[in-house]
């Protein structure tokens, strides 16, 4: 799954809004790449309770940060 599709699916976000943020805001793009990497790692290490817990915590933090950008984008037309 592409990073854009992953973000749109998880956050029920508009494709255009996600693509705009990805191309215009390097920090958002980096967060999304980190999120995709962490999701892949969680799938890889799902059998290892300790590693899975670590990746789940990382994913939760990244989700909060990504949500902030998406909410900021919707509220003001600018980024968070």
CSV table of C-alpha atoms in Angstrom, one decimal:
chain,number,residue,atom,x,y,z
A,1,UNK,CA,0.0,0.0,0.0
A,2,UNK,CA,1.3,3.4,-0.9
A,3,UNK,CA,2.0,6.0,1.9
A,4,UNK,CA,-0.7,8.2,0.5
A,5,UNK,CA,-3.2,5.4,0.5
A,6,UNK,CA,-2.2,4.3,4.0
A,7,UNK,CA,-2.7,7.8,5.4
A,8,UNK,CA,-6.0,8.3,3.6
A,9,UNK,CA,-7.3,4.9,4.8
A,10,UNK,CA,-6.2,5.4,8.5
A,11,UNK,CA,-7.3,9.0,8.9
A,12,UNK,CA,-10.2,9.0,6.5
A,13,UNK,CA,-8.5,11.9,4.8
A,14,UNK,CA,-9.2,13.6,1.5
A,15,UNK,CA,-6.6,12.5,-1.1
A,16,UNK,CA,-6.1,16.0,-2.4
A,17,UNK,CA,-5.4,17.3,1.1
A,18,UNK,CA,-2.9,14.5,1.8
A,19,UNK,CA,-1.1,14.9,-1.5
A,20,UNK,CA,-0.8,18.7,-1.0
A,21,UNK,CA,0.7,18.2,2.4
A,22,UNK,CA,3.0,15.6,1.2
A,23,UNK,CA,4.4,17.8,-1.6
A,24,UNK,CA,4.4,21.1,0.3
A,25,UNK,CA,5.4,20.2,3.8
A,26,UNK,CA,8.6,18.2,4.2
A,27,UNK,CA,7.9,17.5,7.9
A,28,UNK,CA,4.5,16.0,7.1
A,29,UNK,CA,6.0,13.8,4.4
A,30,UNK,CA,8.7,12.6,6.8
A,31,UNK,CA,6.1,11.8,9.4
A,32,UNK,CA,4.1,9.8,6.8
A,33,UNK,CA,7.2,7.9,5.7
A,34,UNK,CA,8.0,7.1,9.3
A,35,UNK,CA,4.4,6.0,9.9
A,36,UNK,CA,4.5,3.7,6.9
A,37,UNK,CA,7.8,2.2,8.0
A,38,UNK,CA,6.6,1.7,11.5
A,39,UNK,CA,3.4,0.0,10.2
A,40,UNK,CA,5.5,-2.4,8.2
A,41,UNK,CA,7.8,-3.1,11.1
A,42,UNK,CA,4.8,-3.8,13.3
A,43,UNK,CA,3.5,-6.3,10.8
A,44,UNK,CA,6.9,-7.9,10.6
A,45,UNK,CA,7.3,-8.2,14.4
A,46,UNK,CA,3.7,-8.9,15.5
A,47,UNK,CA,4.7,-12.2,17.0
A,48,UNK,CA,7.3,-10.5,19.3
A,49,UNK,CA,5.3,-8.9,22.1
A,50,UNK,CA,8.1,-6.5,23.2
A,51,UNK,CA,8.9,-5.2,19.7
A,52,UNK,CA,5.2,-5.1,18.8
A,53,UNK,CA,4.5,-2.9,21.8
A,54,UNK,CA,7.3,-0.6,20.9
A,55,UNK,CA,6.1,-0.2,17.4
A,56,UNK,CA,2.5,0.4,18.5
A,57,UNK,CA,3.7,3.2,20.8
A,58,UNK,CA,5.7,4.7,17.9
A,59,UNK,CA,2.7,4.4,15.6
A,60,UNK,CA,0.4,6.1,18.2
A,61,UNK,CA,2.7,9.1,18.5
A,62,UNK,CA,3.1,9.4,14.8
A,63,UNK,CA,-0.7,9.3,14.4
A,64,UNK,CA,-1.1,12.2,16.8
A,65,UNK,CA,1.4,14.2,14.9
A,66,UNK,CA,-0.1,13.4,11.5
A,67,UNK,CA,-3.6,14.2,12.8
A,68,UNK,CA,-2.3,17.6,13.9
A,69,UNK,CA,-1.2,18.4,10.4
A,70,UNK,CA,-4.5,17.1,8.9
A,71,UNK,CA,-6.7,19.1,11.3
A,72,UNK,CA,-4.6,22.2,10.8
A,73,UNK,CA,-4.9,21.8,7.0
A,74,UNK,CA,-8.7,21.5,7.3
A,75,UNK,CA,-9.1,24.4,9.7
A,76,UNK,CA,-7.0,27.1,8.1
A,77,UNK,CA,-6.0,25.9,4.7
A,78,UNK,CA,-2.4,25.9,6.1
A,79,UNK,CA,-0.5,23.2,7.9
A,80,UNK,CA,-0.2,22.4,11.6
